[in-house]
Short mmCIF file of N, CA and C in Angstrom, two decimals:
data_model
loop_
_atom_site.label_atom_id
_atom_site.label_comp_id
_atom_site.label_asym_id
_atom_site.label_seq_id
_atom_site.Cartn_x
_atom_site.Cartn_y
_atom_site.Cartn_z
N THR A 992 17.74 18.76 16.59
CA THR A 992 17.04 19.99 16.80
C THR A 992 16.19 20.39 15.55
N ARG A 993 16.34 19.77 14.41
CA ARG A 993 15.60 19.88 13.29
C ARG A 993 14.53 19.03 13.30
N ASN A 994 13.28 19.72 12.71
CA ASN A 994 11.97 18.99 12.43
C ASN A 994 12.22 18.14 11.16
N TYR A 995 11.31 17.25 10.92
CA TYR A 995 11.34 16.40 9.66
C TYR A 995 11.59 17.18 8.47
N ASP A 996 10.92 18.28 8.16
CA ASP A 996 11.19 19.00 6.88
C ASP A 996 12.64 19.72 6.98
N GLN A 997 12.91 20.29 7.86
CA GLN A 997 14.20 20.92 7.86
C GLN A 997 15.22 19.89 7.89
N HIS A 998 15.16 18.74 8.38
CA HIS A 998 16.24 17.72 8.31
C HIS A 998 16.28 17.19 6.85
N TYR A 999 15.11 17.14 6.17
CA TYR A 999 15.13 16.70 4.67
C TYR A 999 15.82 17.77 3.96
N GLU A 1000 15.55 19.06 4.16
CA GLU A 1000 16.29 20.19 3.40
C GLU A 1000 17.86 20.09 3.63
N PHE A 1001 18.16 19.77 4.98
CA PHE A 1001 19.61 19.74 5.34
C PHE A 1001 20.26 18.67 4.61
N LEU A 1002 19.56 17.34 4.57
CA LEU A 1002 20.07 16.23 3.88
C LEU A 1002 20.18 16.52 2.14
N LYS A 1003 19.24 17.03 1.82
CA LYS A 1003 19.31 17.32 0.33
C LYS A 1003 20.33 18.27 0.04
N SER A 1004 20.66 19.20 0.96
CA SER A 1004 21.78 20.18 0.63
C SER A 1004 23.06 19.42 0.71
N ILE A 1005 23.35 18.47 1.25
CA ILE A 1005 24.62 17.84 1.44
C ILE A 1005 24.76 16.45 0.57
N THR A 1006 23.76 16.09 -0.21
CA THR A 1006 23.86 15.08 -1.14
C THR A 1006 24.90 15.40 -2.40
N ASP A 1007 25.39 14.47 -2.84
CA ASP A 1007 26.31 14.53 -3.92
C ASP A 1007 25.68 15.15 -5.05
N SER A 1008 25.94 16.38 -5.39
CA SER A 1008 25.39 17.21 -6.73
C SER A 1008 25.38 16.50 -8.01
N ARG A 1009 26.21 15.43 -8.13
CA ARG A 1009 26.14 14.77 -9.38
C ARG A 1009 25.28 13.70 -9.37
N SER A 1010 24.81 13.25 -8.25
CA SER A 1010 23.89 12.13 -8.19
C SER A 1010 22.39 12.54 -8.13
N ASP A 1011 21.51 12.38 -9.23
CA ASP A 1011 20.14 12.39 -9.24
C ASP A 1011 19.56 11.23 -8.46
N LEU A 1012 20.21 9.95 -8.59
CA LEU A 1012 19.55 8.91 -7.72
C LEU A 1012 19.55 9.31 -6.30
N GLU A 1013 20.55 9.80 -5.72
CA GLU A 1013 20.51 10.27 -4.22
C GLU A 1013 19.37 11.03 -4.03
N ARG A 1014 19.17 12.14 -4.80
CA ARG A 1014 18.02 12.97 -4.39
C ARG A 1014 16.78 12.38 -4.80
N LYS A 1015 16.60 11.53 -5.64
CA LYS A 1015 15.30 10.60 -5.93
C LYS A 1015 15.09 9.78 -4.78
N PHE A 1016 15.98 9.13 -4.05
CA PHE A 1016 16.04 8.21 -3.00
C PHE A 1016 15.41 9.07 -1.98
N LEU A 1017 16.10 10.21 -1.64
CA LEU A 1017 15.75 11.00 -0.39
C LEU A 1017 14.32 11.68 -0.70
N SER A 1018 14.17 12.16 -1.81
CA SER A 1018 12.78 12.58 -1.98
C SER A 1018 11.59 11.53 -1.76
N HIS A 1019 11.89 10.33 -2.25
CA HIS A 1019 10.94 9.31 -2.06
C HIS A 1019 10.65 8.98 -0.62
N LEU A 1020 11.75 8.97 0.10
CA LEU A 1020 11.52 8.83 1.61
C LEU A 1020 10.77 9.89 2.25
N TYR A 1021 11.01 11.06 1.87
CA TYR A 1021 10.43 12.27 2.45
C TYR A 1021 8.82 12.31 2.09
N LYS A 1022 8.60 11.94 0.75
CA LYS A 1022 7.03 12.34 0.25
C LYS A 1022 6.45 10.99 0.78
N SER A 1023 6.85 9.88 1.24
CA SER A 1023 6.16 8.88 1.67
C SER A 1023 6.39 8.84 3.31
N LYS A 1024 6.79 9.89 3.78
CA LYS A 1024 7.13 10.05 5.12
C LYS A 1024 7.67 8.88 5.95
N ARG A 1025 8.64 8.41 5.23
CA ARG A 1025 9.41 7.48 5.87
C ARG A 1025 10.70 8.11 6.79
N LYS A 1026 11.46 7.20 7.42
CA LYS A 1026 12.30 7.64 8.39
C LYS A 1026 13.52 8.29 7.53
N LEU A 1027 14.02 9.52 7.90
CA LEU A 1027 15.16 9.96 6.87
C LEU A 1027 16.50 9.42 7.59
N PRO A 1028 17.40 9.46 6.68
CA PRO A 1028 18.85 9.11 7.37
C PRO A 1028 19.32 10.00 8.11
N ASP A 1029 20.26 9.73 9.19
CA ASP A 1029 20.77 10.64 10.20
C ASP A 1029 21.76 11.51 9.53
N THR A 1030 22.39 11.17 8.51
CA THR A 1030 23.30 11.92 7.64
C THR A 1030 23.71 11.52 6.32
N ALA A 1031 24.33 12.31 5.52
CA ALA A 1031 24.64 11.90 4.15
C ALA A 1031 26.13 12.32 3.86
N GLN A 1032 26.82 11.56 3.12
CA GLN A 1032 28.15 11.93 2.65
C GLN A 1032 29.08 12.12 3.72
N SER A 1033 28.97 11.18 4.72
CA SER A 1033 29.79 11.35 5.76
C SER A 1033 30.72 10.09 5.99
N ASN A 1034 31.78 10.35 6.05
CA ASN A 1034 33.00 9.36 6.33
C ASN A 1034 32.77 8.41 7.63
N LEU A 1035 32.84 7.11 7.36
CA LEU A 1035 32.66 6.31 8.61
C LEU A 1035 33.95 6.36 9.32
N GLU A 1036 34.04 6.31 10.85
CA GLU A 1036 34.99 6.48 11.54
C GLU A 1036 36.01 5.51 11.67
N ASP A 1037 35.65 4.08 11.43
CA ASP A 1037 36.50 3.03 11.50
C ASP A 1037 36.82 2.33 10.29
N TYR A 1038 36.45 2.76 9.04
CA TYR A 1038 36.57 2.09 7.78
C TYR A 1038 36.61 3.07 7.01
N PHE A 1039 37.46 3.17 5.56
CA PHE A 1039 37.56 4.16 4.66
C PHE A 1039 36.42 3.94 3.70
N SER A 1040 35.45 4.62 4.13
CA SER A 1040 34.23 4.38 3.32
C SER A 1040 33.16 5.72 3.53
N CYS A 1041 32.73 6.16 2.57
CA CYS A 1041 31.63 7.34 2.64
C CYS A 1041 30.30 6.91 2.13
N PRO A 1042 29.58 6.22 2.92
CA PRO A 1042 28.15 6.02 2.35
C PRO A 1042 27.44 7.12 1.81
N ASP A 1043 26.48 7.00 1.02
CA ASP A 1043 25.64 8.06 0.44
C ASP A 1043 24.80 8.55 1.57
N PHE A 1044 24.22 7.62 2.42
CA PHE A 1044 23.41 7.94 3.69
C PHE A 1044 23.69 6.99 4.63
N TYR A 1045 23.46 7.40 5.95
CA TYR A 1045 23.84 6.59 7.07
C TYR A 1045 22.78 6.76 8.15
N TYR A 1046 22.39 5.61 8.82
CA TYR A 1046 21.37 5.63 9.86
C TYR A 1046 22.21 5.21 11.14
N ASN A 1047 22.20 5.92 12.12
CA ASN A 1047 23.12 5.65 13.34
C ASN A 1047 22.46 4.34 13.95
N GLU A 1048 21.12 4.27 14.06
CA GLU A 1048 20.61 3.09 14.69
C GLU A 1048 20.72 1.80 13.74
N GLY A 1049 21.48 0.91 14.18
CA GLY A 1049 21.69 -0.30 13.40
C GLY A 1049 22.82 -0.28 12.54
N LYS A 1050 23.51 0.92 12.38
CA LYS A 1050 24.73 1.15 11.68
C LYS A 1050 24.54 0.88 10.28
N VAL A 1051 23.48 1.46 9.68
CA VAL A 1051 23.13 1.20 8.38
C VAL A 1051 23.63 2.02 7.34
N CYS A 1052 24.34 1.47 6.45
CA CYS A 1052 25.00 2.35 5.25
C CYS A 1052 24.06 2.21 4.00
N ILE A 1053 23.83 3.17 3.38
CA ILE A 1053 23.06 3.15 2.21
C ILE A 1053 23.95 3.61 1.09
N PHE A 1054 24.03 2.76 0.05
CA PHE A 1054 24.78 3.12 -1.14
C PHE A 1054 23.73 3.25 -2.32
N CYS A 1055 23.75 4.41 -3.03
CA CYS A 1055 22.86 4.50 -4.15
C CYS A 1055 23.76 4.33 -5.54
N ASP A 1056 23.47 3.27 -6.12
CA ASP A 1056 24.27 2.94 -7.02
C ASP A 1056 23.80 3.24 -8.58
N GLY A 1057 24.27 4.06 -9.23
CA GLY A 1057 23.94 4.61 -10.57
C GLY A 1057 24.59 3.75 -11.62
N SER A 1058 24.49 4.07 -12.87
CA SER A 1058 24.92 3.21 -13.83
C SER A 1058 26.68 3.10 -13.66
N VAL A 1059 27.28 4.03 -13.13
CA VAL A 1059 28.66 3.95 -13.01
C VAL A 1059 29.16 2.63 -12.26
N HIS A 1060 28.21 2.16 -11.48
CA HIS A 1060 28.63 0.95 -10.64
C HIS A 1060 28.26 -0.31 -11.42
N ASP A 1061 27.99 -0.24 -12.63
CA ASP A 1061 27.77 -1.61 -13.49
C ASP A 1061 28.97 -2.14 -14.08
N SER A 1062 30.00 -1.31 -14.14
CA SER A 1062 31.34 -1.72 -14.71
C SER A 1062 31.77 -2.92 -13.87
N ILE A 1063 32.55 -3.86 -14.47
CA ILE A 1063 33.02 -5.02 -13.73
C ILE A 1063 33.80 -4.62 -12.56
N GLU A 1064 34.90 -3.47 -12.97
CA GLU A 1064 35.87 -3.03 -12.06
C GLU A 1064 35.17 -2.57 -10.85
N GLN A 1065 34.14 -1.63 -11.11
CA GLN A 1065 33.50 -1.01 -10.04
C GLN A 1065 32.63 -2.06 -9.13
N ARG A 1066 31.86 -2.86 -9.81
CA ARG A 1066 31.27 -4.04 -9.16
C ARG A 1066 32.14 -4.76 -8.22
N THR A 1067 33.33 -4.99 -8.60
CA THR A 1067 34.28 -5.76 -7.80
C THR A 1067 34.62 -5.13 -6.54
N ASN A 1068 34.96 -3.80 -6.88
CA ASN A 1068 35.42 -2.95 -5.68
C ASN A 1068 34.25 -2.71 -4.69
N ASP A 1069 32.93 -2.68 -5.14
CA ASP A 1069 31.94 -2.45 -4.39
C ASP A 1069 31.68 -3.66 -3.55
N GLU A 1070 31.63 -4.84 -4.22
CA GLU A 1070 31.46 -6.13 -3.40
C GLU A 1070 32.33 -6.24 -2.22
N LYS A 1071 33.61 -5.99 -2.60
CA LYS A 1071 34.73 -6.11 -1.66
C LYS A 1071 34.52 -5.27 -0.49
N MET A 1072 34.35 -4.09 -0.70
CA MET A 1072 34.22 -3.05 0.30
C MET A 1072 33.06 -3.31 1.23
N ARG A 1073 31.61 -3.74 0.50
CA ARG A 1073 30.47 -3.97 1.42
C ARG A 1073 30.61 -5.17 1.91
N LYS A 1074 31.30 -6.22 1.57
CA LYS A 1074 31.42 -7.33 2.27
C LYS A 1074 32.31 -7.16 3.62
N GLU A 1075 33.34 -6.31 3.41
CA GLU A 1075 34.01 -5.94 4.68
C GLU A 1075 33.34 -5.15 5.78
N LEU A 1076 32.43 -4.15 5.24
CA LEU A 1076 31.55 -3.43 6.06
C LEU A 1076 30.69 -4.34 6.92
N LYS A 1077 30.08 -5.43 6.17
CA LYS A 1077 29.20 -6.34 6.98
C LYS A 1077 30.00 -7.25 7.96
N GLN A 1078 31.16 -7.50 7.57
CA GLN A 1078 32.01 -8.20 8.60
C GLN A 1078 32.19 -7.34 9.75
N MET A 1079 32.31 -6.05 9.57
CA MET A 1079 32.68 -5.19 10.82
C MET A 1079 31.40 -4.82 11.55
N GLY A 1080 30.12 -5.42 11.18
CA GLY A 1080 28.86 -5.23 11.78
C GLY A 1080 28.03 -4.07 11.32
N TYR A 1081 28.29 -3.55 10.11
CA TYR A 1081 27.44 -2.67 9.39
C TYR A 1081 26.32 -3.41 8.62
N ARG A 1082 25.29 -2.81 8.53
CA ARG A 1082 24.19 -3.25 7.62
C ARG A 1082 24.29 -2.46 6.43
N VAL A 1083 24.43 -3.05 5.33
CA VAL A 1083 24.58 -2.46 3.97
C VAL A 1083 23.41 -2.59 3.08
N ILE A 1084 22.84 -1.51 2.56
CA ILE A 1084 21.80 -1.68 1.71
C ILE A 1084 21.99 -0.85 0.48
N THR A 1085 21.78 -1.42 -0.67
CA THR A 1085 22.10 -1.02 -2.07
C THR A 1085 20.87 -0.49 -2.67
N ILE A 1086 20.64 0.71 -3.05
CA ILE A 1086 19.63 1.34 -3.94
C ILE A 1086 20.03 1.52 -5.33
N ARG A 1087 19.48 0.60 -6.26
CA ARG A 1087 19.85 0.65 -7.56
C ARG A 1087 19.07 1.65 -8.42
N TYR A 1088 19.66 2.26 -9.46
CA TYR A 1088 18.95 3.23 -10.34
C TYR A 1088 18.01 2.43 -11.32
N ASP A 1089 18.29 1.19 -11.53
CA ASP A 1089 17.53 0.47 -12.55
C ASP A 1089 16.54 -0.44 -11.95
N GLU A 1090 16.07 -0.25 -10.86
CA GLU A 1090 15.00 -1.06 -10.08
C GLU A 1090 14.07 0.11 -9.28
N ASP A 1091 12.66 -0.47 -9.30
CA ASP A 1091 11.79 0.21 -8.69
C ASP A 1091 12.17 0.94 -7.29
N MET A 1092 12.02 2.09 -7.09
CA MET A 1092 12.45 2.72 -5.83
C MET A 1092 11.59 2.38 -4.74
N GLU A 1093 10.20 2.28 -4.93
CA GLU A 1093 9.32 1.91 -3.68
C GLU A 1093 9.46 0.51 -3.43
N TYR A 1094 9.86 -0.49 -4.37
CA TYR A 1094 10.04 -1.89 -4.21
C TYR A 1094 11.21 -1.99 -3.37
N GLN A 1095 12.31 -1.25 -3.73
CA GLN A 1095 13.60 -1.45 -3.00
C GLN A 1095 13.43 -0.97 -1.54
N ILE A 1096 12.83 0.19 -1.33
CA ILE A 1096 12.67 0.85 0.06
C ILE A 1096 11.62 -0.15 0.92
N SER A 1097 10.59 -0.63 0.25
CA SER A 1097 9.64 -1.50 0.97
C SER A 1097 10.44 -2.71 1.53
N GLN A 1098 11.45 -3.10 0.92
CA GLN A 1098 12.13 -4.50 1.60
C GLN A 1098 12.84 -4.33 2.86
N TYR A 1099 12.85 -2.94 3.35
CA TYR A 1099 13.55 -2.70 4.69
C TYR A 1099 12.70 -1.76 5.54
N PRO A 1100 11.51 -2.37 6.14
CA PRO A 1100 10.65 -1.56 6.86
C PRO A 1100 11.28 -1.41 8.18
N GLY A 1101 12.19 -2.15 8.69
CA GLY A 1101 12.84 -2.02 9.80
C GLY A 1101 13.85 -0.58 9.91
N VAL A 1102 14.18 -0.44 8.73
CA VAL A 1102 15.12 0.72 8.71
C VAL A 1102 14.34 1.96 8.14
N PHE A 1103 13.57 1.89 7.16
CA PHE A 1103 12.89 3.20 6.56
C PHE A 1103 11.36 3.35 7.29
N GLY A 1104 10.80 2.41 7.71
CA GLY A 1104 9.43 2.39 8.20
C GLY A 1104 8.63 2.03 7.00
N GLY A 1105 7.18 1.90 7.42
CA GLY A 1105 6.29 1.55 6.42
C GLY A 1105 5.83 2.73 5.57
N LEU A 1106 5.11 2.48 4.42
CA LEU A 1106 4.59 3.56 3.70
C LEU A 1106 3.64 4.42 4.40
N ASN A 1107 4.07 5.56 4.52
CA ASN A 1107 3.20 6.80 5.10
C ASN A 1107 3.06 6.44 6.49
N ASP A 1108 3.87 5.83 7.19
CA ASP A 1108 3.91 5.76 8.61
C ASP A 1108 3.82 7.04 9.27
#
């Protein structure tokens, strides 16, 4: 029942307050008029995981990986969990802090839409 602007504000209000990358990602989608996620910070029903953002259509999990995901231990945990999610039929997209935001988003037009659609 929310329009695009209201949904953006809603998503922004429930992002992880410690993650600048999540807000940067969401802001980029909004400013380029791309499809916004259905939810943020919501636990999956059938797997113990809480993607940063989630699209119902296509069961798409978005993970925004800041520098804390660079450690060997965290990378290993991320890879294991994301592999299991893929095996369960989820689509997993990782947005990295150290890569160009527009480039990363543009790799998935079926999820996010095209630039200024």
